[in-house]
Amino acid sequence: MFYRNPIRLAIALLVLSSLFVGGQFTSRARAQQNQANTQSTTQRSTVVPQASPRPSPRPSASPGQEEETLPSDEVVRVETDLTNILFTAVDHQRRFITNLRQEDIRVTEDGVPQEVFTFARQVDLPLSLAILVDTSVSEERTLPSEKEAASEFVNSVLRSGHDEAAVVSFTGESTLEQGLTGNSARVRRALDRVEFVPPAGYVGNGQVAGTPPISGTNNQLAGSTAIWDAIWVTADEILSQTSEHTRRAIILLTDGGDSSSKKKMAEAIERANRADVVVYAIGIGDPYRYGINEGALRKVSEQTGGRAFFPHNESDLRAAFNEIEQELRSQYLVAYSPTNKNRDGSWRRVQIEIVNQDLQRQKLKLTYRQGYFAKSSTTPTPAQSPRRQ
């Protein structure tokens, strides 16, 4: 009896001890679990889904200040008194000089030195071009080559969305074959449409039926040519309406023989200069029958800041177009505020010269517009540029 009781007592104590320890462990585990659940709940409640980005609101006007919307034209139109002149420099081998510095040149206006505010190369200036094609009888034989070379030029120089070109054919009157467009395919199609249209009675070789084939005074040429009228109307009605930030140029394909213009050469030059249009003349035609008026073409080109070319064959013709393209892309811009502040519309003669002695020994040739017409107090606001076609 005594033996069994100690054993039972030990068993009872062991059971009680197990129950006591197990209860403590269970209580501690439950407490830890509750604490973990609480932390998890807290963490979930603090995580907020990220909202989708929204555009920033426009700043509101200050109290008492009314919002005002200006037309886009008024925002970008800024009056400036700076005079801009573009020029190119070539050496005796007609290689373009591309490393000139501002201190290498001097600019004078009517003989008075000017302070240059801007000097920079212009290699990416937008172009507004007009290709003028003489379709009179003197161009009958060379017209196909002219059209082909001009098409290649357009395909090479015209950058879509950046440059624009128009095509004008002329004899005694001018015809707009294609208005300004940035689409080179349209320009090429317009050039394809240009053709020599003989007048009534034309029998070939520049003769009209009934005209003696050999005569010093009665040799009647088929058709007439109005070069100066074509330049004047192109500068006035087409290129002057383009953006002021483009390089405006006329590519003139003719033999230089004007027979019926109402405008004089001087008037055509003046209108081109007022519109900041440079003329590049390509003297081409039938040199054996009609000759090339080199003097007239040089004058109209040089006095507008361009150059004249006189190709002898198709290779020379393509080379002329290549030089024009290089010149349009290899120019310098100088900008200055004239010391003469009079707004009198007068002609101001500009001269740019090399002052660097090392460059002077290279005898560089500078090509630029020889002057400009000053603004007038009565000068109207330029018309808005037309939309491209």
mmCIF file of C-alpha atoms in Angstrom:
data_model
loop_
_atom_site.group_PDB
_atom_site.id
_atom_site.type_symbol
_atom_site.label_atom_id
_atom_site.label_comp_id
_atom_site.label_asym_id
_atom_site.label_seq_id
_atom_site.Cartn_x
_atom_site.Cartn_y
_atom_site.Cartn_z
ATOM 1 C CA MET A 1 0.000 0.000 0.000
ATOM 2 C CA PHE A 2 2.781 2.300 0.887
ATOM 3 C CA TYR A 3 4.642 1.243 -2.287
ATOM 4 C CA ARG A 4 1.721 1.945 -4.601
ATOM 5 C CA ASN A 5 0.844 5.279 -3.114
ATOM 6 C CA PRO A 6 4.255 6.848 -3.837
ATOM 7 C CA ILE A 7 3.992 5.737 -7.444
ATOM 8 C CA ARG A 8 0.521 7.171 -7.837
ATOM 9 C CA LEU A 9 1.660 10.325 -6.158
ATOM 10 C CA ALA A 10 4.561 10.671 -8.560
ATOM 11 C CA ILE A 11 2.304 10.077 -11.539
ATOM 12 C CA ALA A 12 -0.164 12.647 -10.280
ATOM 13 C CA LEU A 13 2.570 15.206 -9.743
ATOM 14 C CA LEU A 14 3.925 14.541 -13.242
ATOM 15 C CA VAL A 15 0.492 15.020 -14.805
ATOM 16 C CA LEU A 16 -0.121 18.233 -12.891
ATOM 17 C CA SER A 17 3.302 19.547 -13.856
ATOM 18 C CA SER A 18 2.655 18.775 -17.527
ATOM 19 C CA LEU A 19 -0.710 20.496 -17.453
ATOM 20 C CA PHE A 20 0.803 23.586 -15.822
ATOM 21 C CA VAL A 21 3.711 23.892 -18.316
ATOM 22 C CA GLY A 22 1.445 23.187 -21.290
ATOM 23 C CA GLY A 23 -0.965 25.867 -20.211
ATOM 24 C CA GLN A 24 1.804 28.418 -19.958
ATOM 25 C CA PHE A 25 3.138 27.470 -23.403
ATOM 26 C CA THR A 26 -0.311 27.647 -24.943
ATOM 27 C CA SER A 27 -0.965 31.039 -23.380
ATOM 28 C CA ARG A 28 2.390 32.360 -24.573
ATOM 29 C CA ALA A 29 1.812 31.009 -28.113
ATOM 30 C CA ARG A 30 -1.641 32.534 -28.244
ATOM 31 C CA ALA A 31 -0.236 35.847 -27.073
ATOM 32 C CA GLN A 32 2.467 35.738 -29.731
ATOM 33 C CA GLN A 33 -0.062 34.786 -32.391
ATOM 34 C CA ASN A 34 -2.357 37.623 -31.359
ATOM 35 C CA GLN A 35 0.565 40.053 -31.464
ATOM 36 C CA ALA A 36 1.562 38.827 -34.931
ATOM 37 C CA ASN A 37 -2.023 39.157 -36.142
ATOM 38 C CA THR A 38 -2.153 42.666 -34.768
ATOM 39 C CA GLN A 39 1.069 43.668 -36.545
ATOM 40 C CA SER A 40 -0.110 42.111 -39.789
ATOM 41 C CA THR A 41 -3.393 43.962 -39.562
ATOM 42 C CA THR A 42 -1.541 47.186 -38.839
ATOM 43 C CA GLN A 43 0.751 46.698 -41.824
ATOM 44 C CA ARG A 44 -2.138 45.930 -44.195
ATOM 45 C CA SER A 45 -4.014 48.977 -43.044
ATOM 46 C CA THR A 46 -1.043 51.282 -43.819
ATOM 47 C CA VAL A 47 -0.425 50.035 -47.408
ATOM 48 C CA VAL A 48 -2.382 52.285 -49.786
ATOM 49 C CA PRO A 49 -2.714 51.387 -53.504
ATOM 50 C CA GLN A 50 -0.676 53.818 -55.639
ATOM 51 C CA ALA A 51 -2.885 56.053 -57.731
ATOM 52 C CA SER A 52 -2.347 56.426 -61.501
ATOM 53 C CA PRO A 53 -0.306 59.505 -62.482
ATOM 54 C CA ARG A 54 -2.411 62.515 -63.298
ATOM 55 C CA PRO A 55 -1.404 65.610 -65.264
ATOM 56 C CA SER A 56 -0.332 68.519 -63.156
ATOM 57 C CA PRO A 57 -3.033 71.139 -62.846
ATOM 58 C CA ARG A 58 -2.459 74.448 -64.602
ATOM 59 C CA PRO A 59 -1.450 77.231 -62.223
ATOM 60 C CA SER A 60 -4.383 79.376 -61.369
ATOM 61 C CA ALA A 61 -4.335 83.097 -61.906
ATOM 62 C CA SER A 62 -3.533 85.327 -59.004
ATOM 63 C CA PRO A 63 -6.507 86.850 -57.190
ATOM 64 C CA GLY A 64 -7.833 89.749 -59.182
ATOM 65 C CA GLN A 65 -5.804 88.747 -62.277
ATOM 66 C CA GLU A 66 -7.673 87.672 -65.374
ATOM 67 C CA GLU A 67 -6.275 85.010 -67.683
ATOM 68 C CA GLU A 68 -5.574 86.229 -71.225
ATOM 69 C CA THR A 69 -4.983 84.064 -74.290
ATOM 70 C CA LEU A 70 -2.937 85.669 -77.056
ATOM 71 C CA PRO A 71 -3.111 84.594 -80.696
ATOM 72 C CA SER A 72 -0.090 82.521 -81.696
ATOM 73 C CA ASP A 73 1.010 85.128 -84.237
ATOM 74 C CA GLU A 74 1.258 87.778 -81.521
ATOM 75 C CA VAL A 75 3.277 85.493 -79.278
ATOM 76 C CA VAL A 76 6.062 84.846 -81.780
ATOM 77 C CA ARG A 77 6.167 88.162 -83.626
ATOM 78 C CA VAL A 78 8.939 90.245 -82.089
ATOM 79 C CA GLU A 79 10.144 93.532 -83.504
ATOM 80 C CA THR A 80 13.899 93.695 -83.970
ATOM 81 C CA ASP A 81 16.321 96.271 -85.355
ATOM 82 C CA LEU A 82 19.034 93.749 -86.182
ATOM 83 C CA THR A 83 20.176 93.490 -89.787
ATOM 84 C CA ASN A 84 20.981 89.948 -90.918
ATOM 85 C CA ILE A 85 23.398 89.263 -93.764
ATOM 86 C CA LEU A 86 24.290 85.793 -95.062
ATOM 87 C CA PHE A 87 27.580 85.235 -96.859
ATOM 88 C CA THR A 88 29.807 82.470 -98.178
ATOM 89 C CA ALA A 89 33.590 82.309 -98.452
ATOM 90 C CA VAL A 90 35.563 80.300 -101.022
ATOM 91 C CA ASP A 91 39.239 80.074 -101.890
ATOM 92 C CA HIS A 92 40.807 80.354 -105.357
ATOM 93 C CA GLN A 93 39.898 76.711 -106.035
ATOM 94 C CA ARG A 94 36.253 77.443 -105.161
ATOM 95 C CA ARG A 95 36.426 75.347 -101.991
ATOM 96 C CA PHE A 96 34.102 76.562 -99.267
ATOM 97 C CA ILE A 97 35.778 77.959 -96.151
ATOM 98 C CA THR A 98 33.980 76.692 -93.055
ATOM 99 C CA ASN A 99 36.223 77.797 -90.179
ATOM 100 C CA LEU A 100 35.936 81.587 -90.189
ATOM 101 C CA ARG A 101 35.677 83.412 -86.859
ATOM 102 C CA GLN A 102 33.998 86.685 -86.003
ATOM 103 C CA GLU A 103 37.340 88.428 -85.506
ATOM 104 C CA ASP A 104 38.364 87.452 -89.062
ATOM 105 C CA ILE A 105 35.879 89.850 -90.666
ATOM 106 C CA ARG A 106 34.754 93.467 -90.555
ATOM 107 C CA VAL A 107 31.292 94.729 -91.469
ATOM 108 C CA THR A 108 30.605 98.267 -92.628
ATOM 109 C CA GLU A 109 27.372 99.980 -93.621
ATOM 110 C CA ASP A 110 27.746 102.977 -95.908
ATOM 111 C CA GLY A 111 31.407 102.979 -94.893
ATOM 112 C CA VAL A 112 30.713 103.041 -91.147
ATOM 113 C CA PRO A 113 32.029 100.058 -89.084
ATOM 114 C CA GLN A 114 29.278 98.069 -87.376
ATOM 115 C CA GLU A 115 29.356 96.063 -84.159
ATOM 116 C CA VAL A 116 28.492 92.438 -84.899
ATOM 117 C CA PHE A 117 26.190 90.840 -82.320
ATOM 118 C CA THR A 118 25.849 87.431 -83.972
ATOM 119 C CA PHE A 119 28.299 85.430 -86.049
ATOM 120 C CA ALA A 120 27.456 81.810 -86.793
ATOM 121 C CA ARG A 121 27.535 79.168 -89.488
ATOM 122 C CA GLN A 122 24.153 78.414 -90.998
ATOM 123 C CA VAL A 123 24.065 74.805 -92.161
ATOM 124 C CA ASP A 124 20.464 73.955 -91.365
ATOM 125 C CA LEU A 125 18.553 77.040 -92.471
ATOM 126 C CA PRO A 126 15.143 76.220 -94.016
ATOM 127 C CA LEU A 127 15.024 76.959 -97.744
ATOM 128 C CA SER A 128 12.272 78.604 -99.785
ATOM 129 C CA LEU A 129 13.195 78.152 -103.436
ATOM 130 C CA ALA A 130 11.620 79.081 -106.750
ATOM 131 C CA ILE A 131 12.867 77.409 -109.923
ATOM 132 C CA LEU A 132 12.300 79.683 -112.933
ATOM 133 C CA VAL A 133 12.508 77.930 -116.303
ATOM 134 C CA ASP A 134 12.723 79.844 -119.572
ATOM 135 C CA THR A 135 10.569 78.014 -122.146
ATOM 136 C CA SER A 136 11.080 80.417 -125.048
ATOM 137 C CA VAL A 137 12.386 79.239 -128.403
ATOM 138 C CA SER A 138 16.015 79.807 -127.415
ATOM 139 C CA GLU A 139 15.678 76.989 -124.854
ATOM 140 C CA GLU A 140 14.055 74.485 -127.212
ATOM 141 C CA ARG A 141 17.134 72.278 -127.548
ATOM 142 C CA THR A 142 18.415 72.459 -123.973
ATOM 143 C CA LEU A 143 15.115 72.286 -122.078
ATOM 144 C CA PRO A 144 15.148 68.478 -121.552
ATOM 145 C CA SER A 145 18.612 68.630 -119.951
ATOM 146 C CA GLU A 146 17.576 71.605 -117.799
ATOM 147 C CA LYS A 147 14.529 69.758 -116.479
ATOM 148 C CA GLU A 148 16.494 66.605 -115.696
ATOM 149 C CA ALA A 149 19.242 68.463 -113.828
ATOM 150 C CA ALA A 150 16.707 70.581 -111.936
ATOM 151 C CA SER A 151 14.818 67.442 -110.864
ATOM 152 C CA GLU A 152 18.023 65.907 -109.516
ATOM 153 C CA PHE A 153 18.748 69.137 -107.657
ATOM 154 C CA VAL A 154 15.287 69.160 -106.060
ATOM 155 C CA ASN A 155 15.586 65.525 -105.053
ATOM 156 C CA SER A 156 18.938 66.248 -103.388
ATOM 157 C CA VAL A 157 18.352 69.599 -101.702
ATOM 158 C CA LEU A 158 14.700 69.513 -100.612
ATOM 159 C CA ARG A 159 14.138 68.076 -97.113
ATOM 160 C CA SER A 160 10.566 67.103 -96.370
ATOM 161 C CA GLY A 161 9.005 69.183 -93.609
ATOM 162 C CA HIS A 162 11.943 71.595 -93.633
ATOM 163 C CA ASP A 163 12.307 73.145 -97.105
ATOM 164 C CA GLU A 164 9.882 74.204 -99.818
ATOM 165 C CA ALA A 165 10.038 74.958 -103.532
ATOM 166 C CA ALA A 166 7.901 76.322 -106.353
ATOM 167 C CA VAL A 167 8.175 76.012 -110.141
ATOM 168 C CA VAL A 168 7.538 78.896 -112.550
ATOM 169 C CA SER A 169 7.821 78.679 -116.333
ATOM 170 C CA PHE A 170 8.006 81.815 -118.431
ATOM 171 C CA THR A 171 8.178 83.146 -121.957
ATOM 172 C CA GLY A 172 6.417 86.463 -122.513
ATOM 173 C CA GLU A 173 4.385 85.743 -119.382
ATOM 174 C CA SER A 174 4.945 83.721 -116.231
ATOM 175 C CA THR A 175 3.030 80.562 -115.318
ATOM 176 C CA LEU A 176 2.966 79.046 -111.837
ATOM 177 C CA GLU A 177 3.416 75.329 -112.485
ATOM 178 C CA GLN A 178 3.597 74.438 -108.780
ATOM 179 C CA GLY A 179 3.141 76.606 -105.720
ATOM 180 C CA LEU A 180 5.419 76.326 -102.712
ATOM 181 C CA THR A 181 5.462 72.779 -101.380
ATOM 182 C CA GLY A 182 7.712 70.611 -99.265
ATOM 183 C CA ASN A 183 6.834 67.568 -101.373
ATOM 184 C CA SER A 184 9.747 66.957 -103.741
ATOM 185 C CA ALA A 185 7.685 64.555 -105.863
ATOM 186 C CA ARG A 186 5.226 67.349 -106.664
ATOM 187 C CA VAL A 187 8.061 69.654 -107.646
ATOM 188 C CA ARG A 188 9.562 67.025 -109.948
ATOM 189 C CA ARG A 189 6.187 66.375 -111.570
ATOM 190 C CA ALA A 190 5.795 70.108 -112.152
ATOM 191 C CA LEU A 191 9.202 70.210 -113.834
ATOM 192 C CA ASP A 192 8.169 67.281 -116.021
ATOM 193 C CA ARG A 193 5.138 69.279 -117.177
ATOM 194 C CA VAL A 194 7.255 72.237 -118.276
ATOM 195 C CA GLU A 195 7.622 72.214 -122.049
ATOM 196 C CA PHE A 196 8.274 74.489 -124.967
ATOM 197 C CA VAL A 197 4.961 75.484 -126.546
ATOM 198 C CA PRO A 198 5.591 76.948 -129.997
ATOM 199 C CA PRO A 199 3.503 79.915 -131.127
ATOM 200 C CA ALA A 200 1.145 79.695 -134.062
ATOM 201 C CA GLY A 201 2.972 79.331 -137.349
ATOM 202 C CA TYR A 202 6.209 78.108 -135.802
ATOM 203 C CA VAL A 203 8.161 75.918 -138.225
ATOM 204 C CA GLY A 204 11.308 75.322 -136.177
ATOM 205 C CA ASN A 205 14.752 76.862 -135.871
ATOM 206 C CA GLY A 206 13.237 79.989 -134.375
ATOM 207 C CA GLN A 207 11.256 80.822 -137.481
ATOM 208 C CA VAL A 208 7.582 81.580 -138.036
ATOM 209 C CA ALA A 209 6.008 80.625 -141.356
ATOM 210 C CA GLY A 210 6.448 83.369 -143.957
ATOM 211 C CA THR A 211 9.591 84.803 -142.347
ATOM 212 C CA PRO A 212 12.678 84.713 -144.553
ATOM 213 C CA PRO A 213 15.178 82.224 -143.116
ATOM 214 C CA ILE A 214 18.103 84.614 -143.604
ATOM 215 C CA SER A 215 17.544 88.261 -142.785
ATOM 216 C CA GLY A 216 19.389 90.782 -140.688
ATOM 217 C CA THR A 217 16.284 92.806 -139.809
ATOM 218 C CA ASN A 218 13.177 90.723 -140.451
ATOM 219 C CA ASN A 219 14.167 87.529 -138.680
ATOM 220 C CA GLN A 220 11.158 87.056 -136.386
ATOM 221 C CA LEU A 221 11.849 84.802 -133.418
ATOM 222 C CA ALA A 222 9.051 82.592 -132.234
ATOM 223 C CA GLY A 223 7.761 83.701 -128.838
ATOM 224 C CA SER A 224 9.193 86.332 -126.504
ATOM 225 C CA THR A 225 11.044 86.334 -123.198
ATOM 226 C CA ALA A 226 10.275 88.396 -120.088
ATOM 227 C CA ILE A 227 12.995 87.474 -117.597
ATOM 228 C CA TRP A 228 12.792 90.555 -115.391
ATOM 229 C CA ASP A 229 9.016 90.292 -115.132
ATOM 230 C CA ALA A 230 9.383 86.651 -114.019
ATOM 231 C CA ILE A 231 11.913 87.550 -111.311
ATOM 232 C CA TRP A 232 9.843 90.503 -110.116
ATOM 233 C CA VAL A 233 6.550 88.612 -109.839
ATOM 234 C CA THR A 234 8.188 85.569 -108.195
ATOM 235 C CA ALA A 235 9.873 87.691 -105.538
ATOM 236 C CA ASP A 236 6.741 89.774 -105.010
ATOM 237 C CA GLU A 237 3.950 87.195 -105.029
ATOM 238 C CA ILE A 238 5.627 83.950 -103.960
ATOM 239 C CA LEU A 239 8.840 84.253 -101.976
ATOM 240 C CA SER A 240 8.061 87.473 -100.104
ATOM 241 C CA GLN A 241 5.134 85.639 -98.477
ATOM 242 C CA THR A 242 7.304 82.934 -96.901
ATOM 243 C CA SER A 243 8.610 82.880 -93.335
ATOM 244 C CA GLU A 244 11.210 85.514 -92.501
ATOM 245 C CA HIS A 245 13.360 82.739 -91.031
ATOM 246 C CA THR A 246 13.950 80.924 -94.337
ATOM 247 C CA ARG A 247 16.633 81.373 -96.987
ATOM 248 C CA ARG A 248 14.815 82.670 -100.080
ATOM 249 C CA ALA A 249 16.381 81.957 -103.460
ATOM 250 C CA ILE A 250 15.519 81.938 -107.154
ATOM 251 C CA ILE A 251 17.184 79.383 -109.434
ATOM 252 C CA LEU A 252 16.995 80.999 -112.883
ATOM 253 C CA LEU A 253 17.438 78.857 -116.005
ATOM 254 C CA THR A 254 17.693 81.092 -119.084
ATOM 255 C CA ASP A 255 20.019 82.460 -121.754
ATOM 256 C CA GLY A 256 19.580 85.973 -120.363
ATOM 257 C CA GLY A 257 17.997 87.415 -123.482
ATOM 258 C CA ASP A 258 15.026 89.540 -122.389
ATOM 259 C CA SER A 259 12.787 90.835 -125.176
ATOM 260 C CA SER A 260 9.422 91.766 -123.677
ATOM 261 C CA SER A 261 9.592 92.586 -119.944
ATOM 262 C CA LYS A 262 7.524 95.490 -118.687
ATOM 263 C CA LYS A 263 9.836 95.716 -115.674
ATOM 264 C CA LYS A 264 13.439 96.802 -116.038
ATOM 265 C CA MET A 265 16.351 94.756 -114.746
ATOM 266 C CA ALA A 266 16.972 97.329 -112.003
ATOM 267 C CA GLU A 267 13.356 96.972 -110.835
ATOM 268 C CA ALA A 268 13.671 93.181 -110.676
ATOM 269 C CA ILE A 269 16.885 93.491 -108.645
ATOM 270 C CA GLU A 270 15.300 96.014 -106.286
ATOM 271 C CA ARG A 271 12.217 93.838 -105.708
ATOM 272 C CA ALA A 272 14.392 90.796 -105.014
ATOM 273 C CA ASN A 273 16.507 92.754 -102.533
ATOM 274 C CA ARG A 274 13.451 94.114 -100.736
ATOM 275 C CA ALA A 275 12.174 90.547 -100.361
ATOM 276 C CA ASP A 276 15.605 89.207 -99.284
ATOM 277 C CA VAL A 277 15.688 86.950 -102.341
ATOM 278 C CA VAL A 278 19.032 85.852 -103.767
ATOM 279 C CA VAL A 279 19.203 84.931 -107.463
ATOM 280 C CA TYR A 280 21.344 82.095 -108.810
ATOM 281 C CA ALA A 281 21.436 82.295 -112.595
ATOM 282 C CA ILE A 282 22.354 79.380 -114.834
ATOM 283 C CA GLY A 283 23.068 80.752 -118.296
ATOM 284 C CA ILE A 284 21.990 78.056 -120.696
ATOM 285 C CA GLY A 285 20.456 77.973 -124.148
ATOM 286 C CA ASP A 286 21.533 77.642 -127.761
ATOM 287 C CA PRO A 287 24.837 79.561 -127.804
ATOM 288 C CA TYR A 288 25.379 79.068 -131.529
ATOM 289 C CA ARG A 289 22.108 80.662 -132.592
ATOM 290 C CA TYR A 290 21.164 83.091 -129.825
ATOM 291 C CA GLY A 291 24.144 83.462 -127.529
ATOM 292 C CA ILE A 292 24.176 83.884 -123.737
ATOM 293 C CA ASN A 293 23.836 87.312 -122.135
ATOM 294 C CA GLU A 294 26.462 86.702 -119.468
ATOM 295 C CA GLY A 295 26.669 90.330 -118.395
ATOM 296 C CA ALA A 296 22.974 90.587 -117.539
ATOM 297 C CA LEU A 297 22.940 87.283 -115.652
ATOM 298 C CA ARG A 298 26.039 88.183 -113.654
ATOM 299 C CA LYS A 299 24.572 91.539 -112.715
ATOM 300 C CA VAL A 300 21.207 90.228 -111.510
ATOM 301 C CA SER A 301 22.958 87.476 -109.526
ATOM 302 C CA GLU A 302 25.761 89.452 -107.919
ATOM 303 C CA GLN A 303 23.564 92.418 -106.980
ATOM 304 C CA THR A 304 21.200 90.100 -105.082
ATOM 305 C CA GLY A 305 23.952 88.100 -103.358
ATOM 306 C CA GLY A 306 24.005 85.113 -105.692
ATOM 307 C CA ARG A 307 26.227 83.812 -108.474
ATOM 308 C CA ALA A 308 25.979 83.095 -112.181
ATOM 309 C CA PHE A 309 27.006 79.837 -113.857
ATOM 310 C CA PHE A 310 27.604 79.187 -117.553
ATOM 311 C CA PRO A 311 27.728 75.432 -118.200
ATOM 312 C CA HIS A 312 29.004 74.129 -121.528
ATOM 313 C CA ASN A 313 27.593 70.621 -121.226
ATOM 314 C CA GLU A 314 25.365 68.443 -119.068
ATOM 315 C CA SER A 315 28.210 67.668 -116.667
ATOM 316 C CA ASP A 316 28.801 71.383 -116.105
ATOM 317 C CA LEU A 317 25.072 71.887 -115.591
ATOM 318 C CA ARG A 318 24.938 69.295 -112.823
ATOM 319 C CA ALA A 319 28.073 70.768 -111.271
ATOM 320 C CA ALA A 320 26.383 74.188 -111.187
ATOM 321 C CA PHE A 321 23.410 72.777 -109.286
ATOM 322 C CA ASN A 322 25.787 71.007 -106.875
ATOM 323 C CA GLU A 323 27.618 74.269 -106.147
ATOM 324 C CA ILE A 324 24.337 76.058 -105.509
ATOM 325 C CA GLU A 325 23.313 73.348 -103.052
ATOM 326 C CA GLN A 326 26.667 73.536 -101.230
ATOM 327 C CA GLU A 327 26.486 77.312 -101.045
ATOM 328 C CA LEU A 328 22.986 77.258 -99.591
ATOM 329 C CA ARG A 329 24.252 74.891 -96.869
ATOM 330 C CA SER A 330 27.642 76.544 -96.223
ATOM 331 C CA GLN A 331 26.780 80.080 -95.234
ATOM 332 C CA TYR A 332 27.647 82.392 -92.377
ATOM 333 C CA LEU A 333 25.200 84.702 -90.640
ATOM 334 C CA VAL A 334 26.239 88.105 -89.329
ATOM 335 C CA ALA A 335 23.748 90.224 -87.414
ATOM 336 C CA TYR A 336 24.296 93.799 -86.296
ATOM 337 C CA SER A 337 22.294 96.776 -85.107
ATOM 338 C CA PRO A 338 22.867 99.585 -87.635
ATOM 339 C CA THR A 339 24.370 102.806 -86.310
ATOM 340 C CA ASN A 340 22.017 104.627 -88.688
ATOM 341 C CA LYS A 341 18.667 104.425 -86.866
ATOM 342 C CA ASN A 342 16.682 106.406 -89.451
ATOM 343 C CA ARG A 343 13.619 104.494 -90.655
ATOM 344 C CA ASP A 344 13.590 106.162 -94.055
ATOM 345 C CA GLY A 345 13.424 103.185 -96.414
ATOM 346 C CA SER A 346 16.750 104.139 -97.981
ATOM 347 C CA TRP A 347 19.274 101.775 -99.558
ATOM 348 C CA ARG A 348 22.125 100.884 -97.192
ATOM 349 C CA ARG A 349 25.290 99.541 -98.777
ATOM 350 C CA VAL A 350 26.906 96.686 -96.817
ATOM 351 C CA GLN A 351 30.491 95.533 -97.127
ATOM 352 C CA ILE A 352 32.061 92.470 -95.497
ATOM 353 C CA GLU A 353 35.821 92.129 -95.712
ATOM 354 C CA ILE A 354 38.498 89.808 -94.373
ATOM 355 C CA VAL A 355 40.817 91.467 -91.837
ATOM 356 C CA ASN A 356 42.811 88.389 -90.824
ATOM 357 C CA GLN A 357 46.172 88.790 -92.597
ATOM 358 C CA ASP A 358 46.729 85.053 -93.049
ATOM 359 C CA LEU A 359 43.325 84.730 -94.701
ATOM 360 C CA GLN A 360 43.926 87.849 -96.784
ATOM 361 C CA ARG A 361 46.911 86.132 -98.390
ATOM 362 C CA GLN A 362 44.562 83.328 -99.461
ATOM 363 C CA LYS A 363 42.517 85.885 -101.428
ATOM 364 C CA LEU A 364 39.181 84.496 -100.330
ATOM 365 C CA LYS A 365 36.110 85.487 -102.311
ATOM 366 C CA LEU A 366 33.065 86.494 -100.268
ATOM 367 C CA THR A 367 29.584 86.331 -101.748
ATOM 368 C CA TYR A 368 26.760 88.239 -100.069
ATOM 369 C CA ARG A 369 23.944 90.695 -100.648
ATOM 370 C CA GLN A 370 25.503 94.085 -101.282
ATOM 371 C CA GLY A 371 22.995 95.996 -99.208
ATOM 372 C CA TYR A 372 19.413 96.282 -98.050
ATOM 373 C CA PHE A 373 16.537 98.712 -97.872
ATOM 374 C CA ALA A 374 16.064 100.171 -94.401
ATOM 375 C CA LYS A 375 12.707 99.817 -92.745
ATOM 376 C CA SER A 376 10.312 102.664 -93.255
ATOM 377 C CA SER A 377 8.037 104.169 -90.644
ATOM 378 C CA THR A 378 5.200 103.438 -93.080
ATOM 379 C CA THR A 379 6.254 99.851 -93.836
ATOM 380 C CA PRO A 380 3.198 97.580 -93.426
ATOM 381 C CA THR A 381 3.285 94.474 -91.251
ATOM 382 C CA PRO A 382 4.369 91.463 -93.324
ATOM 383 C CA ALA A 383 1.555 89.191 -94.411
ATOM 384 C CA GLN A 384 1.225 85.800 -92.772
ATOM 385 C CA SER A 385 3.049 83.056 -94.623
ATOM 386 C CA PRO A 386 0.781 80.953 -96.830
ATOM 387 C CA ARG A 387 0.246 77.285 -96.091
ATOM 388 C CA ARG A 388 2.331 74.832 -98.009
ATOM 389 C CA GLN A 389 0.543 72.873 -100.668
#
